mmCIF file of C-alpha atoms in Angstrom:
data_model
loop_
_atom_site.group_PDB
_atom_site.id
_atom_site.type_symbol
_atom_site.label_atom_id
_atom_site.label_comp_id
_atom_site.label_asym_id
_atom_site.label_seq_id
_atom_site.Cartn_x
_atom_site.Cartn_y
_atom_site.Cartn_z
ATOM 1 C CA MET A 1 116.503 62.539 148.691
ATOM 2 C CA SER A 2 119.381 64.959 148.785
ATOM 3 C CA LEU A 3 121.752 62.095 149.509
ATOM 4 C CA CYS A 4 120.865 60.668 146.084
ATOM 5 C CA VAL A 5 121.732 63.964 144.472
ATOM 6 C CA LEU A 6 125.021 64.109 146.363
ATOM 7 C CA GLU A 7 125.905 60.583 145.346
ATOM 8 C CA GLY A 8 124.991 61.412 141.757
ATOM 9 C CA MET A 9 127.365 64.365 141.785
ATOM 10 C CA GLY A 10 130.133 62.163 143.123
ATOM 11 C CA PHE A 11 129.335 59.685 140.361
ATOM 12 C CA ARG A 12 129.780 62.266 137.598
ATOM 13 C CA VAL A 13 133.056 63.518 139.072
ATOM 14 C CA GLY A 14 134.237 59.933 139.378
ATOM 15 C CA GLN A 15 133.438 59.321 135.714
ATOM 16 C CA ALA A 16 135.562 62.286 134.667
ATOM 17 C CA LEU A 17 138.423 61.264 136.962
ATOM 18 C CA GLY A 18 138.240 57.715 135.650
ATOM 19 C CA GLU A 19 138.976 59.136 132.218
ATOM 20 C CA ARG A 20 141.666 61.617 133.215
ATOM 21 C CA LEU A 21 143.767 59.752 135.799
ATOM 22 C CA PRO A 22 144.701 56.497 134.019
ATOM 23 C CA GLN A 23 145.628 58.394 130.880
ATOM 24 C CA GLU A 24 149.280 57.460 130.700
ATOM 25 C CA THR A 25 149.067 54.045 132.349
ATOM 26 C CA LEU A 26 148.781 50.719 130.590
ATOM 27 C CA ALA A 27 145.529 48.833 130.293
ATOM 28 C CA PHE A 28 144.200 47.177 133.449
ATOM 29 C CA ARG A 29 144.354 43.451 133.222
ATOM 30 C CA GLU A 30 141.805 42.506 135.864
ATOM 31 C CA GLU A 31 139.428 43.807 138.526
ATOM 32 C CA LEU A 32 141.994 43.725 141.285
ATOM 33 C CA ASP A 33 144.250 46.043 139.268
ATOM 34 C CA VAL A 34 141.397 48.513 138.972
ATOM 35 C CA LEU A 35 140.767 48.395 142.732
ATOM 36 C CA LYS A 36 144.448 48.894 143.420
ATOM 37 C CA PHE A 37 144.407 51.869 141.098
ATOM 38 C CA LEU A 38 141.507 53.292 143.121
ATOM 39 C CA CYS A 39 143.331 52.812 146.406
ATOM 40 C CA LYS A 40 146.579 54.311 145.227
ATOM 41 C CA ASP A 41 146.240 56.764 142.343
ATOM 42 C CA LEU A 42 142.679 57.987 142.862
ATOM 43 C CA TRP A 43 143.028 58.455 146.603
ATOM 44 C CA VAL A 44 146.356 60.247 146.237
ATOM 45 C CA ALA A 45 144.947 62.552 143.586
ATOM 46 C CA VAL A 46 141.899 63.473 145.627
ATOM 47 C CA PHE A 47 143.026 63.201 149.259
ATOM 48 C CA GLN A 48 146.825 63.313 148.993
ATOM 49 C CA LYS A 49 147.185 59.998 150.780
ATOM 50 C CA GLN A 50 146.758 56.331 149.936
ATOM 51 C CA MET A 51 144.031 54.059 151.166
ATOM 52 C CA ASP A 52 145.227 52.128 154.177
ATOM 53 C CA SER A 53 143.923 48.670 153.453
ATOM 54 C CA LEU A 54 142.124 46.715 150.761
ATOM 55 C CA ARG A 55 140.499 43.396 151.493
ATOM 56 C CA THR A 56 138.475 41.089 149.311
ATOM 57 C CA ASN A 57 136.518 37.902 149.565
ATOM 58 C CA HIS A 58 137.446 37.056 145.984
ATOM 59 C CA GLN A 59 133.785 36.821 145.142
ATOM 60 C CA GLY A 60 133.181 40.357 144.023
ATOM 61 C CA THR A 61 133.200 42.203 147.350
ATOM 62 C CA TYR A 62 135.997 44.547 148.336
ATOM 63 C CA VAL A 63 136.417 46.478 151.565
ATOM 64 C CA LEU A 64 138.548 49.591 151.408
ATOM 65 C CA GLN A 65 139.600 50.983 154.745
ATOM 66 C CA ASP A 66 140.973 54.410 155.439
ATOM 67 C CA ASN A 67 142.292 54.957 158.958
ATOM 68 C CA SER A 68 142.313 58.712 158.899
ATOM 69 C CA PHE A 69 139.880 59.898 156.292
ATOM 70 C CA PRO A 70 140.562 63.588 155.640
ATOM 71 C CA LEU A 71 136.901 64.561 155.445
ATOM 72 C CA LEU A 72 136.203 63.075 158.860
ATOM 73 C CA ILE A 73 139.214 64.277 160.788
ATOM 74 C CA ARG A 74 137.546 67.497 161.893
ATOM 75 C CA MET A 75 134.693 65.552 163.474
ATOM 76 C CA ALA A 76 136.927 63.017 165.098
ATOM 77 C CA SER A 77 137.426 64.443 168.566
ATOM 78 C CA GLY A 78 134.551 62.585 170.211
ATOM 79 C CA LEU A 79 131.725 60.126 169.698
ATOM 80 C CA GLN A 80 129.214 62.907 169.125
ATOM 81 C CA TYR A 81 129.010 62.634 165.346
ATOM 82 C CA LEU A 82 129.379 58.904 164.894
ATOM 83 C CA GLU A 83 125.823 58.453 163.651
ATOM 84 C CA GLU A 84 125.867 61.385 161.262
ATOM 85 C CA ALA A 85 129.229 60.535 159.746
ATOM 86 C CA PRO A 86 128.105 58.193 156.917
ATOM 87 C CA LYS A 87 126.101 61.050 155.372
ATOM 88 C CA PHE A 88 129.324 62.914 154.816
ATOM 89 C CA LEU A 89 130.696 59.980 152.942
ATOM 90 C CA THR A 90 128.032 59.748 150.210
ATOM 91 C CA PHE A 91 129.903 61.969 147.808
ATOM 92 C CA THR A 92 132.972 59.775 148.148
ATOM 93 C CA CYS A 93 130.888 56.647 147.567
ATOM 94 C CA GLY A 94 129.597 58.206 144.380
ATOM 95 C CA LEU A 95 133.141 59.090 143.404
ATOM 96 C CA LEU A 96 134.260 55.479 143.731
ATOM 97 C CA ARG A 97 131.209 54.195 141.860
ATOM 98 C CA GLY A 98 131.733 56.694 139.012
ATOM 99 C CA THR A 99 135.391 55.862 138.540
ATOM 100 C CA LEU A 100 134.615 52.151 138.533
ATOM 101 C CA SER A 101 131.888 52.630 135.966
ATOM 102 C CA THR A 102 134.188 54.467 133.528
ATOM 103 C CA LEU A 103 136.670 51.646 133.878
ATOM 104 C CA GLY A 104 133.984 49.150 132.992
ATOM 105 C CA ILE A 105 132.855 47.815 136.369
ATOM 106 C CA LYS A 106 129.285 48.157 137.595
ATOM 107 C CA SER A 107 129.219 48.286 141.349
ATOM 108 C CA LEU A 108 127.435 49.334 144.509
ATOM 109 C CA VAL A 109 129.407 51.303 147.075
ATOM 110 C CA THR A 110 128.391 51.834 150.685
ATOM 111 C CA ALA A 111 130.256 53.423 153.566
ATOM 112 C CA SER A 112 130.353 52.617 157.235
ATOM 113 C CA VAL A 113 132.028 54.260 160.197
ATOM 114 C CA ALA A 114 133.040 52.171 163.181
ATOM 115 C CA SER A 115 135.134 54.737 164.951
ATOM 116 C CA LEU A 116 136.108 58.199 163.783
ATOM 117 C CA PRO A 117 138.140 58.949 161.754
ATOM 118 C CA THR A 118 138.401 55.413 160.409
ATOM 119 C CA CYS A 119 135.934 54.529 157.704
ATOM 120 C CA LYS A 120 135.278 51.586 155.456
ATOM 121 C CA PHE A 121 133.944 51.605 151.922
ATOM 122 C CA GLN A 122 132.349 48.399 150.768
ATOM 123 C CA VAL A 123 132.365 47.817 147.017
ATOM 124 C CA VAL A 124 130.129 45.077 145.680
ATOM 125 C CA ILE A 125 130.629 44.264 142.015
ATOM 126 C CA GLN A 126 127.364 43.720 140.149
ATOM 127 C CA LYS A 127 127.663 40.731 137.910
ATOM 128 C CA THR A 128 125.419 41.036 134.842
ATOM 129 C CA MET B 1 147.060 63.890 106.861
ATOM 130 C CA ALA B 2 144.061 62.414 108.548
ATOM 131 C CA VAL B 3 141.158 61.963 106.211
ATOM 132 C CA CYS B 4 138.643 60.707 108.739
ATOM 133 C CA VAL B 5 138.520 60.674 112.541
ATOM 134 C CA ALA B 6 136.016 58.731 114.609
ATOM 135 C CA VAL B 7 135.411 58.323 118.339
ATOM 136 C CA ILE B 8 133.465 55.185 119.170
ATOM 137 C CA ALA B 9 131.906 54.568 122.580
ATOM 138 C CA LYS B 10 132.218 51.424 124.660
ATOM 139 C CA GLU B 11 128.931 50.113 123.271
ATOM 140 C CA ASN B 12 130.202 50.560 119.719
ATOM 141 C CA TYR B 13 128.151 53.501 118.615
ATOM 142 C CA PRO B 14 129.863 56.632 117.266
ATOM 143 C CA LEU B 15 130.263 59.598 119.575
ATOM 144 C CA TYR B 16 131.947 61.675 116.929
ATOM 145 C CA ILE B 17 132.740 61.038 113.311
ATOM 146 C CA ARG B 18 134.120 63.488 110.837
ATOM 147 C CA SER B 19 135.653 63.047 107.425
ATOM 148 C CA SER B 20 137.326 65.349 104.990
ATOM 149 C CA PRO B 21 134.540 66.750 102.840
ATOM 150 C CA THR B 22 136.032 66.056 99.448
ATOM 151 C CA GLU B 23 135.283 62.352 99.646
ATOM 152 C CA ASN B 24 132.096 60.389 99.911
ATOM 153 C CA GLU B 25 131.333 60.336 103.647
ATOM 154 C CA LEU B 26 129.411 57.085 103.576
ATOM 155 C CA LYS B 27 132.499 55.245 102.407
ATOM 156 C CA PHE B 28 134.432 56.438 105.442
ATOM 157 C CA HIS B 29 131.631 55.559 107.828
ATOM 158 C CA TYR B 30 131.684 52.072 106.373
ATOM 159 C CA MET B 31 135.466 51.787 106.709
ATOM 160 C CA VAL B 32 135.330 52.819 110.360
ATOM 161 C CA HIS B 33 132.572 50.316 110.998
ATOM 162 C CA THR B 34 134.514 47.445 109.490
ATOM 163 C CA SER B 35 137.663 48.346 111.411
ATOM 164 C CA LEU B 36 135.705 48.019 114.673
ATOM 165 C CA ASP B 37 135.691 44.244 114.190
ATOM 166 C CA VAL B 38 139.470 44.211 113.970
ATOM 167 C CA VAL B 39 139.692 46.427 117.066
ATOM 168 C CA ASP B 40 137.471 44.045 119.031
ATOM 169 C CA GLU B 41 139.620 41.116 117.997
ATOM 170 C CA LYS B 42 142.733 42.858 119.239
ATOM 171 C CA ILE B 43 141.121 43.737 122.544
ATOM 172 C CA SER B 44 140.045 40.186 123.244
ATOM 173 C CA ALA B 45 143.433 38.883 122.212
ATOM 174 C CA MET B 46 145.163 41.092 124.764
ATOM 175 C CA GLY B 47 143.762 39.161 127.728
ATOM 176 C CA LYS B 48 146.393 38.465 130.336
ATOM 177 C CA ALA B 49 149.337 39.317 128.146
ATOM 178 C CA LEU B 50 151.207 42.454 129.085
ATOM 179 C CA VAL B 51 150.526 44.470 125.956
ATOM 180 C CA ASP B 52 150.916 48.178 125.522
ATOM 181 C CA GLN B 53 147.632 50.007 125.868
ATOM 182 C CA ARG B 54 148.181 51.828 122.649
ATOM 183 C CA GLU B 55 147.265 49.285 120.095
ATOM 184 C CA LEU B 56 148.621 50.841 117.007
ATOM 185 C CA TYR B 57 147.925 48.760 114.029
ATOM 186 C CA LEU B 58 147.837 49.090 110.299
ATOM 187 C CA GLY B 59 144.360 48.315 109.146
ATOM 188 C CA LEU B 60 143.398 46.970 105.765
ATOM 189 C CA LEU B 61 145.560 48.856 103.441
ATOM 190 C CA TYR B 62 144.053 49.285 100.042
ATOM 191 C CA PRO B 63 144.221 51.888 97.321
ATOM 192 C CA THR B 64 140.859 53.240 96.345
ATOM 193 C CA GLU B 65 140.318 54.024 92.752
ATOM 194 C CA ASP B 66 138.323 57.151 92.428
ATOM 195 C CA HIS B 67 135.863 57.711 89.665
ATOM 196 C CA LYS B 68 137.250 61.199 89.293
ATOM 197 C CA VAL B 69 140.685 61.892 87.926
ATOM 198 C CA TYR B 70 142.316 62.160 91.384
ATOM 199 C CA PRO B 71 145.373 60.051 92.177
ATOM 200 C CA SER B 72 144.461 56.947 94.097
ATOM 201 C CA TYR B 73 144.784 57.241 97.852
ATOM 202 C CA LEU B 74 146.669 54.852 100.034
ATOM 203 C CA LEU B 75 144.337 54.646 103.003
ATOM 204 C CA CYS B 76 145.557 53.255 106.311
ATOM 205 C CA ARG B 77 143.350 52.706 109.323
ATOM 206 C CA TYR B 78 144.778 53.105 112.814
ATOM 207 C CA GLY B 79 143.093 52.269 116.085
ATOM 208 C CA TYR B 80 143.583 53.224 119.721
ATOM 209 C CA VAL B 81 141.735 52.036 122.818
ATOM 210 C CA THR B 82 141.555 53.831 126.155
ATOM 211 C CA ASN B 83 141.133 52.313 129.601
ATOM 212 C CA SER B 84 137.457 53.114 129.435
ATOM 213 C CA LYS B 85 137.098 51.097 126.241
ATOM 214 C CA VAL B 86 136.490 54.151 124.105
ATOM 215 C CA LYS B 87 137.983 53.630 120.665
ATOM 216 C CA PHE B 88 139.507 56.119 118.321
ATOM 217 C CA VAL B 89 139.744 55.180 114.663
ATOM 218 C CA MET B 90 141.656 57.284 112.208
ATOM 219 C CA VAL B 91 141.888 56.923 108.466
ATOM 220 C CA VAL B 92 144.939 58.577 106.982
ATOM 221 C CA ASP B 93 145.977 59.246 103.467
ATOM 222 C CA SER B 94 149.590 58.269 103.248
ATOM 223 C CA SER B 95 150.152 58.426 99.520
ATOM 224 C CA ASN B 96 151.905 61.787 99.705
ATOM 225 C CA THR B 97 153.917 61.517 102.888
ATOM 226 C CA ALA B 98 154.644 58.338 104.770
ATOM 227 C CA LEU B 99 153.466 59.300 108.241
ATOM 228 C CA ARG B 100 155.787 57.856 110.831
ATOM 229 C CA ASP B 101 154.654 55.758 113.777
ATOM 230 C CA ASN B 102 155.500 58.544 116.217
ATOM 231 C CA GLU B 103 153.355 61.063 114.430
ATOM 232 C CA ILE B 104 150.354 58.768 114.535
ATOM 233 C CA ARG B 105 150.950 58.100 118.227
ATOM 234 C CA SER B 106 151.122 61.809 118.971
ATOM 235 C CA MET B 107 147.924 62.418 117.033
ATOM 236 C CA PHE B 108 146.181 59.782 119.126
ATOM 237 C CA ARG B 109 147.578 61.263 122.312
ATOM 238 C CA LYS B 110 146.148 64.661 121.352
ATOM 239 C CA LEU B 111 142.810 63.026 120.580
ATOM 240 C CA HIS B 112 142.841 61.261 123.933
ATOM 241 C CA SER B 113 143.569 64.403 125.908
ATOM 242 C CA SER B 114 140.876 66.376 124.043
ATOM 243 C CA TYR B 115 138.419 63.580 124.694
ATOM 244 C CA THR B 116 139.339 63.648 128.378
ATOM 245 C CA ASP B 117 138.677 67.391 128.406
ATOM 246 C CA VAL B 118 135.230 66.797 126.922
ATOM 247 C CA MET B 119 134.519 64.152 129.587
ATOM 248 C CA CYS B 120 135.464 66.546 132.372
ATOM 249 C CA ASN B 121 132.981 69.152 131.163
ATOM 250 C CA PRO B 122 130.159 68.966 133.724
ATOM 251 C CA PHE B 123 127.584 69.875 131.082
ATOM 252 C CA TYR B 124 128.506 66.892 128.978
ATOM 253 C CA ASN B 125 126.641 63.653 129.650
ATOM 254 C CA PRO B 126 128.753 60.592 128.948
ATOM 255 C CA GLY B 127 127.226 58.795 125.990
ATOM 256 C CA ASP B 128 126.060 61.870 124.102
ATOM 257 C CA ARG B 129 127.441 62.953 120.765
ATOM 258 C CA ILE B 130 130.430 65.222 121.170
ATOM 259 C CA GLN B 131 129.557 68.782 120.204
ATOM 260 C CA SER B 132 132.463 70.666 121.741
ATOM 261 C CA ARG B 133 133.972 73.416 119.610
ATOM 262 C CA ALA B 134 137.410 72.890 121.129
ATOM 263 C CA PHE B 135 137.301 69.233 120.130
ATOM 264 C CA ASP B 136 136.164 70.211 116.610
ATOM 265 C CA SER B 137 139.001 72.667 116.162
ATOM 266 C CA MET B 138 141.559 70.113 117.379
ATOM 267 C CA VAL B 139 140.291 67.588 114.847
ATOM 268 C CA THR B 140 140.321 70.228 112.100
ATOM 269 C CA SER B 141 143.942 70.971 112.864
ATOM 270 C CA MET B 142 144.744 67.261 112.505
ATOM 271 C CA MET B 143 142.917 66.960 109.229
ATOM 272 C CA VAL B 144 144.698 69.783 107.435
ATOM 273 C CA GLN B 145 148.054 69.097 109.017
ATOM 274 C CA VAL B 146 150.208 68.032 106.108
ATOM 275 C CA CYS B 147 148.974 69.179 102.771
#
């Protein structure tokens, strides 16, 4: 229940950032440009580093991988928190979803943690 | 001097529309509505071409003959689209002073940054009408700029 609220907060912040950050840039020509913007400009603005890798299956699913996610670094010393880690990523999922929605893309974002502090965000574009 | 300023949402409904009170407001609402078609055309024409985000265009330029004894206005419509597909339409009266391209661009930039400020307000829900006093005062300053 509270995870929904957290994700919702991230969504609203993402919407505002999606308006503020691309202000001086030119129009995005396609989805991939928007995703690249997320990986570079958004991540740098929020976490002061770029996303480490972006992969796609060219059918509407993108996997964004961050090898040393700042919010997880403190928990990274052992395997103790591996199961709890995704809960800490809900706000960031909401953030990504909000920014995408301002830029015109409806999506579903989920996070997964294989080994701390690496985490993957999976973005699935909803085709209407 | 801007005579009418409108902010139109992605779904083409107005978030904010204000015109100078001396004129018939309905006429301006109608003008903004018709210019939306031209804006949509321009957006779809952009496609894969590398075009500047700021689509600055001269809308239908026509002098309106007033029933009163005022001099006829030369009304130009300008449009601007943001990355989030929010459109700004401005009707300016350029019979007195020919407003240069740069001035129009700077007016749109001010509009864009005020709109961004409104978006960042956590009490504002995207999609509602804009009721911010700061936004109102910025638009007022644009409407009585050159007199």
